[in-house]
PDB file of C-alpha atoms and ligand atoms in Angstrom:
ATOM      1  CA  UNK A   1      12.947  10.057  23.422  1.00 67.00           C
ATOM      2  CA  UNK A   2      10.028  12.183  22.314  1.00 77.00           C
ATOM      3  CA  UNK A   3       6.609  10.667  22.353  1.00 86.00           C
ATOM      4  CA  UNK A   4       6.246  10.296  18.177  1.00 89.00           C
ATOM      5  CA  UNK A   5       9.691   8.298  18.258  1.00 93.00           C
ATOM      6  CA  UNK A   6       8.411   5.902  21.212  1.00 93.00           C
ATOM      7  CA  UNK A   7       4.970   5.484  19.732  1.00 92.00           C
ATOM      8  CA  UNK A   8       6.743   4.497  16.392  1.00 95.00           C
ATOM      9  CA  UNK A   9       9.178   1.912  18.640  1.00 96.00           C
ATOM     10  CA  UNK A  10       6.291   0.500  20.305  1.00 95.00           C
ATOM     11  CA  UNK A  11       4.604  -0.382  16.978  1.00 95.00           C
ATOM     12  CA  UNK A  12       7.881  -2.058  15.333  1.00 97.00           C
ATOM     13  CA  UNK A  13       8.816  -3.718  18.768  1.00 97.00           C
ATOM     14  CA  UNK A  14       5.352  -5.583  18.663  1.00 96.00           C
ATOM     15  CA  UNK A  15       5.931  -6.952  15.520  1.00 97.00           C
ATOM     16  CA  UNK A  16       7.591 -10.540  15.672  1.00 97.00           C
ATOM     17  CA  UNK A  17      11.466 -10.002  14.964  1.00 96.00           C
ATOM     18  CA  UNK A  18      10.817 -12.563  11.593  1.00 96.00           C
ATOM     19  CA  UNK A  19       8.592  -9.746   9.699  1.00 97.00           C
ATOM     20  CA  UNK A  20       9.995  -6.806  10.636  1.00 97.00           C
ATOM     21  CA  UNK A  21      12.214  -4.687   7.815  1.00 98.00           C
ATOM     22  CA  UNK A  22      15.822  -6.113   8.258  1.00 97.00           C
ATOM     23  CA  UNK A  23      19.455  -4.976   7.319  1.00 97.00           C
ATOM     24  CA  UNK A  24      19.604  -6.556   4.356  1.00 98.00           C
ATOM     25  CA  UNK A  25      16.356  -5.191   3.260  1.00 98.00           C
ATOM     26  CA  UNK A  26      17.991  -1.495   3.948  1.00 98.00           C
ATOM     27  CA  UNK A  27      20.791  -3.131   1.857  1.00 98.00           C
ATOM     28  CA  UNK A  28      18.773  -4.058  -1.265  1.00 98.00           C
ATOM     29  CA  UNK A  29      17.125  -0.988  -1.541  1.00 98.00           C
ATOM     30  CA  UNK A  30      20.441   1.198  -0.787  1.00 98.00           C
ATOM     31  CA  UNK A  31      22.132  -0.642  -3.645  1.00 98.00           C
ATOM     32  CA  UNK A  32      18.977   0.234  -6.073  1.00 98.00           C
ATOM     33  CA  UNK A  33      18.823   3.851  -4.787  1.00 98.00           C
ATOM     34  CA  UNK A  34      19.143   5.301  -8.232  1.00 98.00           C
ATOM     35  CA  UNK A  35      16.818   3.213  -9.997  1.00 98.00           C
ATOM     36  CA  UNK A  36      14.202   3.468  -7.641  1.00 98.00           C
ATOM     37  CA  UNK A  37      14.698   7.446  -7.944  1.00 98.00           C
ATOM     38  CA  UNK A  38      14.253   6.999 -11.398  1.00 98.00           C
ATOM     39  CA  UNK A  39      10.822   6.110 -10.612  1.00 98.00           C
ATOM     40  CA  UNK A  40      10.048   8.915  -9.049  1.00 98.00           C
ATOM     41  CA  UNK A  41       7.724  10.516 -11.254  1.00 98.00           C
ATOM     42  CA  UNK A  42       5.550   7.032 -12.277  1.00 98.00           C
ATOM     43  CA  UNK A  43       5.033   6.643  -8.379  1.00 98.00           C
ATOM     44  CA  UNK A  44       3.669   9.741  -7.288  1.00 98.00           C
ATOM     45  CA  UNK A  45       1.595   9.692 -10.518  1.00 98.00           C
ATOM     46  CA  UNK A  46       0.292   6.133 -10.275  1.00 98.00           C
ATOM     47  CA  UNK A  47      -0.611   7.065  -6.408  1.00 98.00           C
ATOM     48  CA  UNK A  48      -2.608   9.934  -7.006  1.00 98.00           C
ATOM     49  CA  UNK A  49      -4.107   8.652 -10.257  1.00 98.00           C
ATOM     50  CA  UNK A  50      -5.343   5.843  -7.603  1.00 98.00           C
ATOM     51  CA  UNK A  51      -6.589   8.193  -4.823  1.00 98.00           C
ATOM     52  CA  UNK A  52      -8.420  10.356  -7.098  1.00 98.00           C
ATOM     53  CA  UNK A  53     -10.211   8.146  -8.877  1.00 98.00           C
ATOM     54  CA  UNK A  54     -12.040   6.576  -5.863  1.00 98.00           C
ATOM     55  CA  UNK A  55     -14.586   9.004  -4.737  1.00 98.00           C
ATOM     56  CA  UNK A  56     -13.945   8.138  -0.722  1.00 98.00           C
ATOM     57  CA  UNK A  57     -10.552   9.097  -1.085  1.00 98.00           C
ATOM     58  CA  UNK A  58     -11.074  12.029  -3.692  1.00 98.00           C
ATOM     59  CA  UNK A  59     -13.203  13.485  -1.133  1.00 98.00           C
ATOM     60  CA  UNK A  60     -10.078  13.802   1.237  1.00 98.00           C
ATOM     61  CA  UNK A  61      -8.399  16.467  -1.132  1.00 98.00           C
ATOM     62  CA  UNK A  62      -9.179  20.077  -1.409  1.00 97.00           C
ATOM     63  CA  UNK A  63      -9.709  21.728  -4.913  1.00 97.00           C
ATOM     64  CA  UNK A  64      -6.231  22.288  -6.431  1.00 97.00           C
ATOM     65  CA  UNK A  65      -4.452  20.343  -3.685  1.00 97.00           C
ATOM     66  CA  UNK A  66      -3.054  18.032  -5.991  1.00 98.00           C
ATOM     67  CA  UNK A  67       0.553  19.413  -7.148  1.00 98.00           C
ATOM     68  CA  UNK A  68       1.380  19.723  -3.492  1.00 98.00           C
ATOM     69  CA  UNK A  69       0.424  16.735  -2.604  1.00 98.00           C
ATOM     70  CA  UNK A  70       2.184  15.408  -4.987  1.00 98.00           C
ATOM     71  CA  UNK A  71       5.665  16.962  -4.022  1.00 98.00           C
ATOM     72  CA  UNK A  72       5.256  15.434  -0.378  1.00 97.00           C
ATOM     73  CA  UNK A  73       5.000  12.195  -1.677  1.00 98.00           C
ATOM     74  CA  UNK A  74       7.983  13.250  -3.761  1.00 98.00           C
ATOM     75  CA  UNK A  75       9.651  13.828  -0.882  1.00 98.00           C
ATOM     76  CA  UNK A  76       8.744  11.038   1.131  1.00 98.00           C
ATOM     77  CA  UNK A  77       9.835   8.518  -1.631  1.00 98.00           C
ATOM     78  CA  UNK A  78      13.274  10.579  -1.791  1.00 98.00           C
ATOM     79  CA  UNK A  79      13.524  10.329   2.218  1.00 98.00           C
ATOM     80  CA  UNK A  80      12.588   6.758   1.825  1.00 98.00           C
ATOM     81  CA  UNK A  81      14.814   5.641  -0.708  1.00 98.00           C
ATOM     82  CA  UNK A  82      17.848   7.152   0.218  1.00 98.00           C
ATOM     83  CA  UNK A  83      17.344   6.545   3.900  1.00 96.00           C
ATOM     84  CA  UNK A  84      18.535   5.696   6.635  1.00 97.00           C
ATOM     85  CA  UNK A  85      15.600   3.962   7.684  1.00 97.00           C
ATOM     86  CA  UNK A  86      16.194   4.279  11.257  1.00 96.00           C
ATOM     87  CA  UNK A  87      14.632   5.677  14.470  1.00 95.00           C
ATOM     88  CA  UNK A  88      14.177   8.932  12.817  1.00 96.00           C
ATOM     89  CA  UNK A  89      12.713   7.749  10.039  1.00 97.00           C
ATOM     90  CA  UNK A  90       9.673   6.011  11.687  1.00 97.00           C
ATOM     91  CA  UNK A  91       9.004   8.712  14.341  1.00 95.00           C
ATOM     92  CA  UNK A  92       8.574  11.033  10.953  1.00 95.00           C
ATOM     93  CA  UNK A  93       6.307   8.167   9.962  1.00 95.00           C
ATOM     94  CA  UNK A  94       4.157   8.117  13.336  1.00 93.00           C
ATOM     95  CA  UNK A  95       4.040  12.172  12.418  1.00 92.00           C
ATOM     96  CA  UNK A  96       2.932  11.675   9.024  1.00 91.00           C
ATOM     97  CA  UNK A  97       0.024   9.770  10.105  1.00 89.00           C
ATOM     98  CA  UNK A  98      -1.310  12.076  12.636  1.00 89.00           C
ATOM     99  CA  UNK A  99      -0.952  14.467   9.829  1.00 91.00           C
ATOM    100  CA  UNK A 100      -3.512  12.278   7.783  1.00 91.00           C
ATOM    101  CA  UNK A 101      -5.900  11.811  11.104  1.00 88.00           C
ATOM    102  CA  UNK A 102      -6.323  15.832  10.723  1.00 88.00           C
ATOM    103  CA  UNK A 103      -7.580  15.702   7.150  1.00 91.00           C
ATOM    104  CA  UNK A 104      -9.878  12.621   8.146  1.00 91.00           C
ATOM    105  CA  UNK A 105      -8.036  10.024   6.233  1.00 93.00           C
ATOM    106  CA  UNK A 106      -8.806   6.405   7.481  1.00 93.00           C
ATOM    107  CA  UNK A 107      -6.467   3.548   8.208  1.00 93.00           C
ATOM    108  CA  UNK A 108      -7.923   1.520   5.531  1.00 95.00           C
ATOM    109  CA  UNK A 109      -6.904   3.860   3.055  1.00 96.00           C
ATOM    110  CA  UNK A 110      -3.278   4.504   4.713  1.00 96.00           C
ATOM    111  CA  UNK A 111      -2.697   0.700   4.316  1.00 96.00           C
ATOM    112  CA  UNK A 112      -3.965   0.176   1.014  1.00 98.00           C
ATOM    113  CA  UNK A 113      -1.912   3.001  -0.735  1.00 97.00           C
ATOM    114  CA  UNK A 114       1.347   1.311   1.854  1.00 97.00           C
ATOM    115  CA  UNK A 115       0.385  -2.029  -0.210  1.00 97.00           C
ATOM    116  CA  UNK A 116      -0.152   0.104  -3.071  1.00 98.00           C
ATOM    117  CA  UNK A 117       3.701   1.659  -3.259  1.00 98.00           C
ATOM    118  CA  UNK A 118       5.062  -2.348  -2.351  1.00 98.00           C
ATOM    119  CA  UNK A 119       2.982  -3.422  -5.193  1.00 98.00           C
ATOM    120  CA  UNK A 120       4.228  -0.945  -7.402  1.00 98.00           C
ATOM    121  CA  UNK A 121       7.737  -1.878  -6.307  1.00 98.00           C
ATOM    122  CA  UNK A 122       7.239  -5.315  -7.507  1.00 98.00           C
ATOM    123  CA  UNK A 123       5.797  -5.014 -10.635  1.00 98.00           C
ATOM    124  CA  UNK A 124       8.194  -2.088 -11.825  1.00 98.00           C
ATOM    125  CA  UNK A 125      11.324  -4.514 -10.750  1.00 98.00           C
ATOM    126  CA  UNK A 126       9.874  -7.370 -12.401  1.00 98.00           C
ATOM    127  CA  UNK A 127       9.424  -5.311 -15.669  1.00 98.00           C
ATOM    128  CA  UNK A 128      12.702  -3.931 -15.495  1.00 98.00           C
ATOM    129  CA  UNK A 129      14.053  -7.706 -14.881  1.00 98.00           C
ATOM    130  CA  UNK A 130      16.217  -6.725 -12.533  1.00 98.00           C
ATOM    131  CA  UNK A 131      18.292  -9.482 -11.134  1.00 98.00           C
ATOM    132  CA  UNK A 132      17.198  -9.149  -7.594  1.00 98.00           C
ATOM    133  CA  UNK A 133      13.678  -7.919  -7.993  1.00 98.00           C
ATOM    134  CA  UNK A 134      12.479 -10.557  -5.619  1.00 98.00           C
ATOM    135  CA  UNK A 135      14.609  -9.358  -2.614  1.00 98.00           C
ATOM    136  CA  UNK A 136      13.814  -5.687  -3.492  1.00 98.00           C
ATOM    137  CA  UNK A 137       9.940  -6.407  -3.814  1.00 98.00           C
ATOM    138  CA  UNK A 138      10.500  -8.452  -0.163  1.00 98.00           C
ATOM    139  CA  UNK A 139      12.152  -5.409   1.151  1.00 98.00           C
ATOM    140  CA  UNK A 140       9.405  -2.868   0.040  1.00 98.00           C
ATOM    141  CA  UNK A 141       6.843  -5.831   1.388  1.00 98.00           C
ATOM    142  CA  UNK A 142       8.766  -5.274   4.951  1.00 98.00           C
ATOM    143  CA  UNK A 143       8.647  -1.323   4.875  1.00 98.00           C
ATOM    144  CA  UNK A 144       5.219  -1.235   3.776  1.00 97.00           C
ATOM    145  CA  UNK A 145       4.448  -3.510   6.482  1.00 97.00           C
ATOM    146  CA  UNK A 146       6.411  -1.322   9.251  1.00 97.00           C
ATOM    147  CA  UNK A 147       4.931   2.133   8.041  1.00 97.00           C
ATOM    148  CA  UNK A 148       1.618   0.646   8.242  1.00 96.00           C
ATOM    149  CA  UNK A 149       1.950  -0.530  11.764  1.00 96.00           C
ATOM    150  CA  UNK A 150       3.549   2.815  12.957  1.00 96.00           C
ATOM    151  CA  UNK A 151       0.629   4.696  11.354  1.00 93.00           C
ATOM    152  CA  UNK A 152      -1.981   2.369  12.802  1.00 92.00           C
ATOM    153  CA  UNK A 153      -0.843   2.497  16.384  1.00 93.00           C
ATOM    154  CA  UNK A 154      -0.022   6.187  16.113  1.00 89.00           C
ATOM    155  CA  UNK A 155      -3.640   6.283  15.619  1.00 87.00           C
ATOM    156  CA  UNK A 156      -5.001   4.341  18.361  1.00 86.00           C
ATOM    157  CA  UNK A 157      -2.657   5.938  21.029  1.00 84.00           C
ATOM    158  CA  UNK A 158      -3.615   9.354  20.115  1.00 82.00           C
ATOM    159  CA  UNK A 159      -7.174   8.257  19.825  1.00 80.00           C
ATOM    160  CA  UNK A 160      -6.617   6.956  23.498  1.00 78.00           C
ATOM    161  CA  UNK A 161      -5.108  10.136  24.271  1.00 79.00           C
ATOM    162  CA  UNK A 162      -7.461  12.664  22.723  1.00 77.00           C
ATOM    163  CA  UNK A 163     -10.274  10.847  24.961  1.00 78.00           C
ATOM    164  CA  UNK A 164      -8.090  11.496  28.097  1.00 77.00           C
ATOM    165  CA  UNK A 165      -7.635  15.175  27.499  1.00 82.00           C
ATOM    166  CA  UNK A 166     -11.534  15.688  26.697  1.00 81.00           C
ATOM    167  CA  UNK A 167     -13.000  13.129  29.217  1.00 83.00           C
ATOM    168  CA  UNK A 168     -10.651  12.385  31.403  1.00 85.00           C
ATOM    169  CA  UNK A 169     -10.571   8.775  30.659  1.00 83.00           C
ATOM    170  CA  UNK A 170      -7.231   6.943  31.637  1.00 87.00           C
ATOM    171  CA  UNK A 171      -6.101   5.034  28.452  1.00 83.00           C
ATOM    172  CA  UNK A 172      -5.995   1.716  30.727  1.00 88.00           C
ATOM    173  CA  UNK A 173      -9.365   2.143  31.162  1.00 88.00           C
ATOM    174  CA  UNK A 174     -10.549   2.745  27.598  1.00 85.00           C
ATOM    175  CA  UNK A 175      -8.252  -0.390  27.109  1.00 85.00           C
ATOM    176  CA  UNK A 176     -10.403  -2.415  29.232  1.00 91.00           C
ATOM    177  CA  UNK A 177     -13.461  -0.860  28.481  1.00 88.00           C
ATOM    178  CA  UNK A 178     -13.022  -1.778  24.978  1.00 85.00           C
ATOM    179  CA  UNK A 179     -11.754  -5.178  26.056  1.00 89.00           C
ATOM    180  CA  UNK A 180     -15.507  -5.830  27.438  1.00 92.00           C
ATOM    181  CA  UNK A 181     -17.294  -4.259  24.992  1.00 89.00           C
ATOM    182  CA  UNK A 182     -15.638  -6.647  22.283  1.00 86.00           C
ATOM    183  CA  UNK A 183     -16.062  -9.753  24.612  1.00 92.00           C
ATOM    184  CA  UNK A 184     -19.682  -8.776  24.729  1.00 91.00           C
ATOM    185  CA  UNK A 185     -20.154  -8.138  21.142  1.00 89.00           C
ATOM    186  CA  UNK A 186     -18.767 -11.739  20.196  1.00 91.00           C
ATOM    187  CA  UNK A 187     -20.960 -13.314  22.527  1.00 93.00           C
ATOM    188  CA  UNK A 188     -23.733 -11.749  20.603  1.00 91.00           C
ATOM    189  CA  UNK A 189     -22.429 -12.852  16.913  1.00 92.00           C
ATOM    190  CA  UNK A 190     -21.651 -16.047  18.262  1.00 93.00           C
ATOM    191  CA  UNK A 191     -25.323 -16.641  19.718  1.00 93.00           C
ATOM    192  CA  UNK A 192     -26.700 -14.982  16.314  1.00 89.00           C
ATOM    193  CA  UNK A 193     -24.795 -18.028  14.276  1.00 83.00           C
TER     194      UNK A 193
HETATM  195  C1  HEM B 201       1.559   5.257   2.233  1.00 64.52           C
HETATM  196  C2  HEM B 201       0.323   5.948   2.150  1.00 64.52           C
HETATM  197  C3  HEM B 201       0.924   7.299   2.532  1.00 64.52           C
HETATM  198  C4  HEM B 201       2.099   7.723   2.531  1.00 64.52           C
HETATM  199  C5  HEM B 201       3.765   7.541   2.777  1.00 64.52           C
HETATM  200  C6  HEM B 201       1.859   9.664   2.790  1.00 64.52           C
HETATM  201  C7  HEM B 201       2.553  10.448   2.854  1.00 64.52           C
HETATM  202  C8  HEM B 201       2.429  11.671   2.987  1.00 64.52           C
HETATM  203  C9  HEM B 201       3.678  12.879   3.609  1.00 64.52           C
HETATM  204  C10 HEM B 201       5.079  12.593   3.980  1.00 64.52           C
HETATM  205  C11 HEM B 201       2.847  13.957   3.624  1.00 64.52           C
HETATM  206  C12 HEM B 201       3.330  15.513   3.916  1.00 64.52           C
HETATM  207  C13 HEM B 201       3.214  15.260   5.618  1.00 64.52           C
HETATM  208  C14 HEM B 201       3.570  16.616   6.539  1.00 64.52           C
HETATM  209  O1  HEM B 201       3.403  17.787   6.070  1.00 64.52           O
HETATM  210  O2  HEM B 201       4.522  16.616   7.327  1.00 64.52           O
HETATM  211  C15 HEM B 201       1.417  14.017   3.256  1.00 64.52           C
HETATM  212  C16 HEM B 201       0.417  14.557   3.591  1.00 64.52           C
HETATM  213  C17 HEM B 201      -1.196  14.449   2.915  1.00 64.52           C
HETATM  214  N1  HEM B 201      -1.582  13.098   2.473  1.00 64.52           N
HETATM  215 FE1  HEM B 201      -0.550  11.405   2.434  1.00 64.52          FE
HETATM  216  N2  HEM B 201       0.613   9.567   2.355  1.00 64.52           N
HETATM  217  C18 HEM B 201      -0.835   8.919   2.452  1.00 64.52           C
HETATM  218  C19 HEM B 201      -1.304   8.559   2.122  1.00 64.52           C
HETATM  219  C20 HEM B 201      -2.343   9.410   1.962  1.00 64.52           C
HETATM  220  C21 HEM B 201      -3.795   8.934   1.707  1.00 64.52           C
HETATM  221  C22 HEM B 201      -4.560   7.494   1.531  1.00 64.52           C
HETATM  222  C23 HEM B 201      -4.704  10.240   1.651  1.00 64.52           C
HETATM  223  C24 HEM B 201      -5.960  10.514   1.376  1.00 64.52           C
HETATM  224  C25 HEM B 201      -6.664   9.421   1.101  1.00 64.52           C
HETATM  225  C26 HEM B 201      -3.527  11.234   1.842  1.00 64.52           C
HETATM  226  C27 HEM B 201      -3.516  12.261   1.439  1.00 64.52           C
HETATM  227  C28 HEM B 201      -2.842  13.488   2.418  1.00 64.52           C
HETATM  228  C29 HEM B 201      -3.462  14.772   2.493  1.00 64.52           C
HETATM  229  C30 HEM B 201      -4.553  15.690   2.381  1.00 64.52           C
HETATM  230  C31 HEM B 201      -2.148  15.482   3.000  1.00 64.52           C
HETATM  231  C32 HEM B 201      -1.841  16.935   3.475  1.00 64.52           C
HETATM  232  C33 HEM B 201      -2.053  16.994   4.996  1.00 64.52           C
HETATM  233  C34 HEM B 201      -2.191  18.270   5.349  1.00 64.52           C
HETATM  234  O3  HEM B 201      -0.900  19.225   5.556  1.00 64.52           O
HETATM  235  O4  HEM B 201      -3.337  19.215   5.818  1.00 64.52           O
HETATM  236  N3  HEM B 201      -2.218  10.696   2.162  1.00 64.52           N
HETATM  237  N4  HEM B 201       1.376  12.579   2.860  1.00 64.52           N
END
């Protein structure tokens, strides 16, 4: 298994089974493939209108980049809706997370937009009065959580790896030092309150 596929698997396995994307979620998404695809222009437009309306997220983009970004998101949406939502898909999501790290996109921005997509599907499926609006919304909520978990885990893992490559600090040592620092900070916060 490639390193990136391993990172994706690690993230998904850390999620309690009750919270993961289930076979019935994939099935309900597959049953609504055509409807979901018909929402492509709207989801893409709403996604980028949201990012461009907020100065910290707008600042990530280069002048004139939006048309290219719209195309990549369109590709992501199509691949997500058409499936399969398998190991290859989540390994790709871990890689997409890294592409964003290179551009300075922070985890809160990624998580917020994963949630934006879930909320978009919920609103649209209820507006369209789809008989399966609730299961479809839940499927996208679970999918967004899984995508967010993979992306943020990839970010953590590669930061540790970068530190190892740059400064020779073993990931296990970084982990231990982080826990110790967090403990000290927590004690300080408790003393203050
Ligand atoms: C659910 C959240 C998101 C998804 C699914 C997503 C999806 C994608 C995909 C599939 C690509 C193409 C990756 C590749 O070339 O292999 C991409 C590129 C990019 N995205 Fe996102 N994106 C998300 C959130 C964001 C956010 C929050 C920002 C900025 C605030 C952003 C900015 C960019 C930029 C600048 C690139 C181009 C990277 C490069 O090639 O230099 N994305 N995105």
